[in-house]
Amino acid sequence: MAFWKFTALRLGLVAVFFAVCVWLRLGLVLSAIIGAVLAWCVTYLFFREMRDNAARTVQQRFHGDVPRTPNRVEREDAGAEDSLLDAHPDVQIDSDRRPREEK
């Protein structure tokens, strides 16, 4: 959530600075460049804690030690396997074993 808040803040500042530069008749391209640079400067100087929280959120999301949350299809597959095992106790599922290579 911190990443999205920081991103929304930065985009909002870009829009504000862009609008001010367009109002000053600096041209669209120059206004976009100035808006992006000024938004970066303001967030870098005055929103350090928010920026650090956003970076921490991204790091936690892509770090290898964090357990991955299963998506909807994986949860449905796990439920189907559980119901199969409940209905047929003689069936075994061994997903850790590598499949045999056919010759």
A tleap script that builds the chain and sets N, CA, C and O, in Angstrom:
source leaprc.protein.ff14SB
mol = sequence {
  NMET ALA PHE TRP LYS PHE THR ALA LEU ARG
  LEU GLY LEU VAL ALA VAL PHE PHE ALA VAL
  CYS VAL TRP LEU ARG LEU GLY LEU VAL LEU
  SER ALA ILE ILE GLY ALA VAL LEU ALA TRP
  CYS VAL THR TYR LEU PHE PHE ARG GLU MET
  ARG ASP ASN ALA ALA ARG THR VAL GLN GLN
  ARG PHE HIE GLY ASP VAL PRO ARG THR PRO
  ASN ARG VAL GLU ARG GLU ASP ALA GLY ALA
  GLU ASP SER LEU LEU ASP ALA HIE PRO ASP
  VAL GLN ILE ASP SER ASP ARG ARG PRO ARG
  GLU GLU CLYS
}
set mol.1.N position { 0.819 -1.191 0.000 }
set mol.1.CA position { 0.000 0.000 0.000 }
set mol.1.C position { 0.868 1.262 0.000 }
set mol.1.O position { 0.511 2.273 -0.604 }
set mol.2.N position { 2.019 1.186 0.690 }
set mol.2.CA position { 2.901 2.358 0.756 }
set mol.2.C position { 3.415 2.727 -0.633 }
set mol.2.O position { 3.563 3.906 -0.954 }
set mol.3.N position { 3.684 1.716 -1.452 }
set mol.3.CA position { 4.161 1.976 -2.810 }
set mol.3.C position { 3.120 2.750 -3.606 }
set mol.3.O position { 3.457 3.702 -4.310 }
set mol.4.N position { 1.857 2.349 -3.501 }
set mol.4.CA position { 0.806 3.007 -4.276 }
set mol.4.C position { 0.542 4.417 -3.771 }
set mol.4.O position { 0.241 5.309 -4.564 }
set mol.5.N position { 0.649 4.634 -2.465 }
set mol.5.CA position { 0.476 5.983 -1.926 }
set mol.5.C position { 1.585 6.901 -2.440 }
set mol.5.O position { 1.320 8.025 -2.865 }
set mol.6.N position { 2.821 6.419 -2.399 }
set mol.6.CA position { 3.936 7.235 -2.866 }
set mol.6.C position { 3.832 7.505 -4.362 }
set mol.6.O position { 4.115 8.612 -4.821 }
set mol.7.N position { 3.425 6.487 -5.122 }
set mol.7.CA position { 3.256 6.661 -6.563 }
set mol.7.C position { 2.159 7.680 -6.861 }
set mol.7.O position { 2.322 8.521 -7.746 }
set mol.8.N position { 1.054 7.616 -6.139 }
set mol.8.CA position { -0.039 8.578 -6.336 }
set mol.8.C position { 0.417 9.994 -5.978 }
set mol.8.O position { 0.067 10.951 -6.668 }
set mol.9.N position { 1.193 10.127 -4.910 }
set mol.9.CA position { 1.710 11.437 -4.536 }
set mol.9.C position { 2.608 11.998 -5.633 }
set mol.9.O position { 2.475 13.158 -6.022 }
set mol.10.N position { 3.515 11.172 -6.125 }
set mol.10.CA position { 4.449 11.644 -7.150 }
set mol.10.C position { 3.708 12.003 -8.444 }
set mol.10.O position { 4.004 13.030 -9.055 }
set mol.11.N position { 2.757 11.179 -8.864 }
set mol.11.CA position { 1.993 11.485 -10.072 }
set mol.11.C position { 1.138 12.739 -9.899 }
set mol.11.O position { 0.981 13.523 -10.835 }
set mol.12.N position { 0.591 12.923 -8.707 }
set mol.12.CA position { -0.179 14.130 -8.434 }
set mol.12.C position { 0.684 15.378 -8.521 }
set mol.12.O position { 0.265 16.402 -9.061 }
set mol.13.N position { 1.894 15.282 -7.981 }
set mol.13.CA position { 2.804 16.420 -8.074 }
set mol.13.C position { 3.220 16.688 -9.517 }
set mol.13.O position { 3.337 17.843 -9.927 }
set mol.14.N position { 3.444 15.627 -10.286 }
set mol.14.CA position { 3.766 15.807 -11.709 }
set mol.14.C position { 2.630 16.546 -12.397 }
set mol.14.O position { 2.871 17.466 -13.179 }
set mol.15.N position { 1.398 16.151 -12.114 }
set mol.15.CA position { 0.245 16.803 -12.749 }
set mol.15.C position { 0.141 18.272 -12.353 }
set mol.15.O position { -0.147 19.125 -13.193 }
set mol.16.N position { 0.373 18.566 -11.087 }
set mol.16.CA position { 0.287 19.958 -10.626 }
set mol.16.C position { 1.372 20.806 -11.286 }
set mol.16.O position { 1.084 21.879 -11.818 }
set mol.17.N position { 2.612 20.333 -11.254 }
set mol.17.CA position { 3.702 21.103 -11.862 }
set mol.17.C position { 3.529 21.216 -13.378 }
set mol.17.O position { 3.851 22.250 -13.964 }
set mol.18.N position { 3.028 20.167 -14.006 }
set mol.18.CA position { 2.770 20.202 -15.436 }
set mol.18.C position { 1.715 21.265 -15.759 }
set mol.18.O position { 1.877 22.049 -16.694 }
set mol.19.N position { 0.634 21.281 -14.972 }
set mol.19.CA position { -0.431 22.264 -15.208 }
set mol.19.C position { 0.074 23.691 -15.028 }
set mol.19.O position { -0.286 24.581 -15.798 }
set mol.20.N position { 0.900 23.906 -14.020 }
set mol.20.CA position { 1.450 25.241 -13.789 }
set mol.20.C position { 2.345 25.651 -14.958 }
set mol.20.O position { 2.277 26.791 -15.417 }
set mol.21.N position { 3.176 24.741 -15.440 }
set mol.21.CA position { 4.070 25.059 -16.559 }
set mol.21.C position { 3.298 25.305 -17.852 }
set mol.21.O position { 3.669 26.179 -18.636 }
set mol.22.N position { 2.230 24.547 -18.080 }
set mol.22.CA position { 1.396 24.782 -19.259 }
set mol.22.C position { 0.712 26.135 -19.138 }
set mol.22.O position { 0.608 26.865 -20.124 }
set mol.23.N position { 0.246 26.477 -17.951 }
set mol.23.CA position { -0.382 27.774 -17.722 }
set mol.23.C position { 0.608 28.914 -17.990 }
set mol.23.O position { 0.223 29.992 -18.443 }
set mol.24.N position { 1.908 28.651 -17.696 }
set mol.24.CA position { 2.943 29.650 -17.972 }
set mol.24.C position { 3.393 29.636 -19.436 }
set mol.24.O position { 4.301 30.374 -19.820 }
set mol.25.N position { 2.745 28.785 -20.256 }
set mol.25.CA position { 2.995 28.675 -21.700 }
set mol.25.C position { 4.447 28.281 -22.019 }
set mol.25.O position { 5.113 28.904 -22.847 }
set mol.26.N position { 4.917 27.214 -21.325 }
set mol.26.CA position { 6.276 26.722 -21.563 }
set mol.26.C position { 6.322 25.641 -22.631 }
set mol.26.O position { 7.408 25.213 -23.020 }
set mol.27.N position { 5.182 25.195 -23.108 }
set mol.27.CA position { 5.131 24.124 -24.096 }
set mol.27.C position { 4.885 22.785 -23.414 }
set mol.27.O position { 5.218 22.611 -22.242 }
set mol.28.N position { 4.306 21.846 -24.144 }
set mol.28.CA position { 3.926 20.559 -23.550 }
set mol.28.C position { 5.128 19.705 -23.167 }
set mol.28.O position { 5.165 19.134 -22.076 }
set mol.29.N position { 6.104 19.616 -24.054 }
set mol.29.CA position { 7.262 18.753 -23.780 }
set mol.29.C position { 8.079 19.301 -22.619 }
set mol.29.O position { 8.431 18.560 -21.701 }
set mol.30.N position { 8.378 20.575 -22.656 }
set mol.30.CA position { 9.148 21.188 -21.573 }
set mol.30.C position { 8.370 21.140 -20.263 }
set mol.30.O position { 8.960 20.931 -19.203 }
set mol.31.N position { 7.068 21.329 -20.323 }
set mol.31.CA position { 6.237 21.250 -19.116 }
set mol.31.C position { 6.271 19.848 -18.518 }
set mol.31.O position { 6.330 19.693 -17.298 }
set mol.32.N position { 6.234 18.831 -19.369 }
set mol.32.CA position { 6.295 17.453 -18.876 }
set mol.32.C position { 7.645 17.168 -18.217 }
set mol.32.O position { 7.700 16.539 -17.161 }
set mol.33.N position { 8.714 17.622 -18.829 }
set mol.33.CA position { 10.046 17.401 -18.269 }
set mol.33.C position { 10.204 18.139 -16.940 }
set mol.33.O position { 10.678 17.567 -15.959 }
set mol.34.N position { 9.806 19.399 -16.915 }
set mol.34.CA position { 9.911 20.187 -15.682 }
set mol.34.C position { 9.027 19.592 -14.590 }
set mol.34.O position { 9.440 19.515 -13.433 }
set mol.35.N position { 7.822 19.173 -14.947 }
set mol.35.CA position { 6.925 18.564 -13.961 }
set mol.35.C position { 7.500 17.299 -13.355 }
set mol.35.O position { 7.408 17.097 -12.144 }
set mol.36.N position { 8.098 16.438 -14.183 }
set mol.36.CA position { 8.688 15.200 -13.676 }
set mol.36.C position { 9.889 15.480 -12.785 }
set mol.36.O position { 10.033 14.862 -11.730 }
set mol.37.N position { 10.748 16.396 -13.193 }
set mol.37.CA position { 11.941 16.714 -12.405 }
set mol.37.C position { 11.558 17.359 -11.078 }
set mol.37.O position { 12.094 16.985 -10.035 }
set mol.38.N position { 10.647 18.315 -11.102 }
set mol.38.CA position { 10.242 18.974 -9.858 }
set mol.38.C position { 9.529 18.009 -8.913 }
set mol.38.O position { 9.734 18.073 -7.700 }
set mol.39.N position { 8.704 17.126 -9.443 }
set mol.39.CA position { 8.028 16.142 -8.595 }
set mol.39.C position { 9.039 15.210 -7.951 }
set mol.39.O position { 8.915 14.871 -6.774 }
set mol.40.N position { 10.041 14.792 -8.719 }
set mol.40.CA position { 11.088 13.931 -8.161 }
set mol.40.C position { 11.833 14.665 -7.051 }
set mol.40.O position { 12.081 14.093 -5.989 }
set mol.41.N position { 12.195 15.934 -7.290 }
set mol.41.CA position { 12.935 16.719 -6.290 }
set mol.41.C position { 12.128 16.889 -5.003 }
set mol.41.O position { 12.656 16.707 -3.906 }
set mol.42.N position { 10.867 17.234 -5.138 }
set mol.42.CA position { 10.029 17.465 -3.956 }
set mol.42.C position { 9.859 16.175 -3.155 }
set mol.42.O position { 10.000 16.188 -1.932 }
set mol.43.N position { 9.560 15.067 -3.823 }
set mol.43.CA position { 9.389 13.813 -3.089 }
set mol.43.C position { 10.709 13.331 -2.493 }
set mol.43.O position { 10.716 12.726 -1.421 }
set mol.44.N position { 11.809 13.588 -3.164 }
set mol.44.CA position { 13.117 13.183 -2.645 }
set mol.44.C position { 13.484 13.998 -1.400 }
set mol.44.O position { 14.015 13.449 -0.435 }
set mol.45.N position { 13.210 15.273 -1.420 }
set mol.45.CA position { 13.608 16.135 -0.311 }
set mol.45.C position { 12.663 16.091 0.887 }
set mol.45.O position { 13.116 16.155 2.029 }
set mol.46.N position { 11.362 15.984 0.643 }
set mol.46.CA position { 10.405 16.174 1.728 }
set mol.46.C position { 9.614 14.926 2.133 }
set mol.46.O position { 8.886 14.966 3.124 }
set mol.47.N position { 9.735 13.845 1.408 }
set mol.47.CA position { 8.933 12.653 1.716 }
set mol.47.C position { 9.823 11.415 1.856 }
set mol.47.O position { 9.544 10.366 1.277 }
set mol.48.N position { 10.904 11.557 2.639 }
set mol.48.CA position { 11.862 10.465 2.783 }
set mol.48.C position { 11.234 9.226 3.422 }
set mol.48.O position { 11.433 8.114 2.933 }
set mol.49.N position { 10.487 9.402 4.498 }
set mol.49.CA position { 9.896 8.253 5.185 }
set mol.49.C position { 8.918 7.505 4.273 }
set mol.49.O position { 8.906 6.274 4.249 }
set mol.50.N position { 8.113 8.239 3.536 }
set mol.50.CA position { 7.163 7.614 2.618 }
set mol.50.C position { 7.902 6.867 1.500 }
set mol.50.O position { 7.500 5.772 1.107 }
set mol.51.N position { 8.978 7.464 0.998 }
set mol.51.CA position { 9.783 6.835 -0.052 }
set mol.51.C position { 10.452 5.565 0.468 }
set mol.51.O position { 10.493 4.556 -0.236 }
set mol.52.N position { 10.973 5.605 1.687 }
set mol.52.CA position { 11.613 4.427 2.278 }
set mol.52.C position { 10.602 3.304 2.502 }
set mol.52.O position { 10.915 2.134 2.281 }
set mol.53.N position { 9.400 3.654 2.938 }
set mol.53.CA position { 8.360 2.629 3.125 }
set mol.53.C position { 7.968 1.998 1.791 }
set mol.53.O position { 7.740 0.791 1.714 }
set mol.54.N position { 7.891 2.812 0.749 }
set mol.54.CA position { 7.556 2.288 -0.580 }
set mol.54.C position { 8.659 1.352 -1.069 }
set mol.54.O position { 8.371 0.290 -1.622 }
set mol.55.N position { 9.910 1.736 -0.870 }
set mol.55.CA position { 11.026 0.879 -1.278 }
set mol.55.C position { 11.039 -0.423 -0.490 }
set mol.55.O position { 11.329 -1.482 -1.046 }
set mol.56.N position { 10.730 -0.352 0.791 }
set mol.56.CA position { 10.675 -1.553 1.623 }
set mol.56.C position { 9.566 -2.490 1.156 }
set mol.56.O position { 9.736 -3.710 1.158 }
set mol.57.N position { 8.437 -1.924 0.758 }
set mol.57.CA position { 7.329 -2.731 0.248 }
set mol.57.C position { 7.725 -3.469 -1.032 }
set mol.57.O position { 7.423 -4.652 -1.191 }
set mol.58.N position { 8.395 -2.772 -1.933 }
set mol.58.CA position { 8.839 -3.402 -3.186 }
set mol.58.C position { 9.877 -4.482 -2.897 }
set mol.58.O position { 9.845 -5.552 -3.505 }
set mol.59.N position { 10.794 -4.208 -1.974 }
set mol.59.CA position { 11.816 -5.199 -1.631 }
set mol.59.C position { 11.176 -6.454 -1.045 }
set mol.59.O position { 11.562 -7.567 -1.400 }
set mol.60.N position { 10.211 -6.286 -0.158 }
set mol.60.CA position { 9.548 -7.437 0.443 }
set mol.60.C position { 8.775 -8.234 -0.599 }
set mol.60.O position { 8.688 -9.458 -0.506 }
set mol.61.N position { 8.220 -7.555 -1.577 }
set mol.61.CA position { 7.429 -8.239 -2.608 }
set mol.61.C position { 8.294 -9.129 -3.493 }
set mol.61.O position { 7.873 -10.218 -3.885 }
set mol.62.N position { 9.511 -8.664 -3.809 }
set mol.62.CA position { 10.348 -9.389 -4.747 }
set mol.62.C position { 11.488 -10.158 -4.085 }
set mol.62.O position { 12.284 -10.786 -4.783 }
set mol.63.N position { 11.582 -10.125 -2.781 }
set mol.63.CA position { 12.633 -10.855 -2.086 }
set mol.63.C position { 12.306 -12.336 -2.084 }
set mol.63.O position { 11.140 -12.714 -1.975 }
set mol.64.N position { 13.330 -13.183 -2.204 }
set mol.64.CA position { 13.105 -14.617 -2.347 }
set mol.64.C position { 12.632 -15.331 -1.097 }
set mol.64.O position { 12.038 -16.403 -1.211 }
set mol.65.N position { 12.869 -14.782 0.109 }
set mol.65.CA position { 12.519 -15.480 1.344 }
set mol.65.C position { 11.058 -15.333 1.735 }
set mol.65.O position { 10.573 -16.060 2.601 }
set mol.66.N position { 10.364 -14.420 1.119 }
set mol.66.CA position { 8.966 -14.198 1.455 }
set mol.66.C position { 8.118 -15.281 0.795 }
set mol.66.O position { 8.213 -15.488 -0.414 }
set mol.67.N position { 7.291 -15.973 1.576 }
set mol.67.CA position { 6.469 -17.017 0.956 }
set mol.67.C position { 5.475 -16.403 -0.030 }
set mol.67.O position { 4.843 -15.384 0.247 }
set mol.68.N position { 5.361 -17.043 -1.165 }
set mol.68.CA position { 4.465 -16.568 -2.210 }
set mol.68.C position { 3.039 -16.962 -1.877 }
set mol.68.O position { 2.787 -18.091 -1.455 }
set mol.69.N position { 2.108 -16.045 -2.063 }
set mol.69.CA position { 0.706 -16.359 -1.808 }
set mol.69.C position { 0.122 -17.030 -3.049 }
set mol.69.O position { 0.322 -16.551 -4.166 }
set mol.70.N position { -0.590 -18.123 -2.862 }
set mol.70.CA position { -1.153 -18.825 -4.024 }
set mol.70.C position { -2.282 -18.018 -4.660 }
set mol.70.O position { -3.037 -17.323 -3.981 }
set mol.71.N position { -2.372 -18.132 -5.976 }
set mol.71.CA position { -3.439 -17.421 -6.679 }
set mol.71.C position { -4.711 -18.261 -6.690 }
set mol.71.O position { -4.739 -19.354 -6.124 }
set mol.72.N position { -5.747 -17.764 -7.319 }
set mol.72.CA position { -7.053 -18.432 -7.309 }
set mol.72.C position { -6.989 -19.815 -7.940 }
set mol.72.O position { -7.577 -20.758 -7.412 }
set mol.73.N position { -6.285 -19.953 -9.062 }
set mol.73.CA position { -6.207 -21.247 -9.749 }
set mol.73.C position { -5.482 -22.273 -8.884 }
set mol.73.O position { -5.889 -23.433 -8.826 }
set mol.74.N position { -4.416 -21.856 -8.215 }
set mol.74.CA position { -3.689 -22.785 -7.350 }
set mol.74.C position { -4.541 -23.227 -6.163 }
set mol.74.O position { -4.493 -24.387 -5.755 }
set mol.75.N position { -5.324 -22.292 -5.610 }
set mol.75.CA position { -6.205 -22.668 -4.503 }
set mol.75.C position { -7.281 -23.637 -4.973 }
set mol.75.O position { -7.621 -24.578 -4.257 }
set mol.76.N position { -7.830 -23.414 -6.186 }
set mol.76.CA position { -8.839 -24.326 -6.717 }
set mol.76.C position { -8.235 -25.712 -6.980 }
set mol.76.O position { -8.869 -26.730 -6.701 }
set mol.77.N position { -7.014 -25.747 -7.516 }
set mol.77.CA position { -6.351 -27.031 -7.752 }
set mol.77.C position { -6.110 -27.780 -6.447 }
set mol.77.O position { -6.303 -28.993 -6.373 }
set mol.78.N position { -5.689 -27.054 -5.425 }
set mol.78.CA position { -5.454 -27.687 -4.129 }
set mol.78.C position { -6.769 -28.227 -3.561 }
set mol.78.O position { -6.795 -29.310 -2.976 }
set mol.79.N position { -7.849 -27.483 -3.731 }
set mol.79.CA position { -9.153 -27.959 -3.270 }
set mol.79.C position { -9.604 -29.198 -4.021 }
set mol.79.O position { -10.183 -30.109 -3.430 }
set mol.80.N position { -9.338 -29.238 -5.342 }
set mol.80.CA position { -9.706 -30.421 -6.127 }
set mol.80.C position { -8.890 -31.636 -5.682 }
set mol.80.O position { -9.422 -32.742 -5.584 }
set mol.81.N position { -7.608 -31.430 -5.416 }
set mol.81.CA position { -6.777 -32.537 -4.937 }
set mol.81.C position { -7.258 -33.033 -3.577 }
set mol.81.O position { -7.308 -34.239 -3.335 }
set mol.82.N position { -7.613 -32.104 -2.690 }
set mol.82.CA position { -8.110 -32.498 -1.376 }
set mol.82.C position { -9.406 -33.283 -1.483 }
set mol.82.O position { -9.584 -34.283 -0.789 }
set mol.83.N position { -10.312 -32.841 -2.344 }
set mol.83.CA position { -11.582 -33.558 -2.482 }
set mol.83.C position { -11.358 -34.941 -3.120 }
set mol.83.O position { -12.051 -35.900 -2.779 }
set mol.84.N position { -10.386 -35.042 -4.050 }
set mol.84.CA position { -10.059 -36.338 -4.633 }
set mol.84.C position { -9.517 -37.291 -3.574 }
set mol.84.O position { -9.892 -38.463 -3.535 }
set mol.85.N position { -8.640 -36.787 -2.722 }
set mol.85.CA position { -8.081 -37.636 -1.668 }
set mol.85.C position { -9.143 -38.035 -0.652 }
set mol.85.O position { -9.103 -39.145 -0.122 }
set mol.86.N position { -10.085 -37.151 -0.377 }
set mol.86.CA position { -11.157 -37.492 0.557 }
set mol.86.C position { -12.080 -38.558 -0.034 }
set mol.86.O position { -12.535 -39.453 0.678 }
set mol.87.N position { -12.354 -38.460 -1.338 }
set mol.87.CA position { -13.263 -39.409 -1.979 }
set mol.87.C position { -12.595 -40.759 -2.245 }
set mol.87.O position { -13.257 -41.797 -2.204 }
set mol.88.N position { -11.291 -40.749 -2.516 }
set mol.88.CA position { -10.568 -41.983 -2.843 }
set mol.88.C position { -9.306 -42.054 -1.989 }
set mol.88.O position { -8.261 -41.546 -2.394 }
set mol.89.N position { -9.388 -42.675 -0.816 }
set mol.89.CA position { -8.230 -42.702 0.078 }
set mol.89.C position { -7.046 -43.515 -0.475 }
set mol.89.O position { -5.921 -43.358 0.002 }
set mol.90.N position { -7.283 -44.369 -1.460 }
set mol.90.CA position { -6.198 -45.184 -2.003 }
set mol.90.C position { -5.326 -44.417 -3.008 }
set mol.90.O position { -4.254 -44.904 -3.370 }
set mol.91.N position { -5.750 -43.241 -3.465 }
set mol.91.CA position { -4.983 -42.437 -4.419 }
set mol.91.C position { -3.920 -41.647 -3.662 }
set mol.91.O position { -4.186 -41.082 -2.601 }
set mol.92.N position { -2.709 -41.616 -4.228 }
set mol.92.CA position { -1.630 -40.845 -3.612 }
set mol.92.C position { -1.131 -39.796 -4.606 }
set mol.92.O position { -0.990 -40.069 -5.798 }
set mol.93.N position { -0.870 -38.608 -4.099 }
set mol.93.CA position { -0.329 -37.534 -4.918 }
set mol.93.C position { 1.047 -37.193 -4.372 }
set mol.93.O position { 1.191 -36.831 -3.204 }
set mol.94.N position { 2.060 -37.312 -5.227 }
set mol.94.CA position { 3.425 -37.009 -4.817 }
set mol.94.C position { 3.981 -35.959 -5.775 }
set mol.94.O position { 4.584 -36.295 -6.794 }
set mol.95.N position { 3.775 -34.698 -5.441 }
set mol.95.CA position { 4.196 -33.630 -6.341 }
set mol.95.C position { 5.674 -33.280 -6.175 }
set mol.95.O position { 6.213 -32.508 -6.968 }
set mol.96.N position { 6.336 -33.832 -5.159 }
set mol.96.CA position { 7.756 -33.551 -4.956 }
set mol.96.C position { 8.646 -34.407 -5.841 }
set mol.96.O position { 9.801 -34.056 -6.084 }
set mol.97.N position { 8.125 -35.519 -6.322 }
set mol.97.CA position { 8.927 -36.435 -7.127 }
set mol.97.C position { 8.956 -35.948 -8.579 }
set mol.97.O position { 7.948 -35.494 -9.119 }
set mol.98.N position { 10.124 -36.054 -9.186 }
set mol.98.CA position { 10.247 -35.659 -10.588 }
set mol.98.C position { 9.529 -36.681 -11.474 }
set mol.98.O position { 9.557 -37.877 -11.185 }
set mol.99.N position { 8.900 -36.225 -12.531 }
set mol.99.CA position { 8.242 -37.179 -13.438 }
set mol.99.C position { 9.266 -38.053 -14.146 }
set mol.99.O position { 10.389 -37.629 -14.421 }
set mol.100.N position { 8.857 -39.270 -14.430 }
set mol.100.CA position { 9.749 -40.200 -15.117 }
set mol.100.C position { 9.924 -39.773 -16.564 }
set mol.100.O position { 8.987 -39.314 -17.218 }
set mol.101.N position { 11.139 -39.936 -17.042 }
set mol.101.CA position { 11.401 -39.642 -18.445 }
set mol.101.C position { 11.060 -40.875 -19.276 }
set mol.101.O position { 11.496 -41.986 -18.977 }
set mol.102.N position { 10.287 -40.658 -20.306 }
set mol.102.CA position { 9.888 -41.755 -21.179 }
set mol.102.C position { 10.949 -41.973 -22.231 }
set mol.102.O position { 11.456 -41.020 -22.823 }
set mol.103.N position { 11.289 -43.244 -22.466 }
set mol.103.CA position { 12.336 -43.564 -23.449 }
set mol.103.C position { 11.757 -44.175 -24.686 }
set mol.103.O position { 12.495 -44.506 -25.615 }
savepdb mol mol.pdb
quit
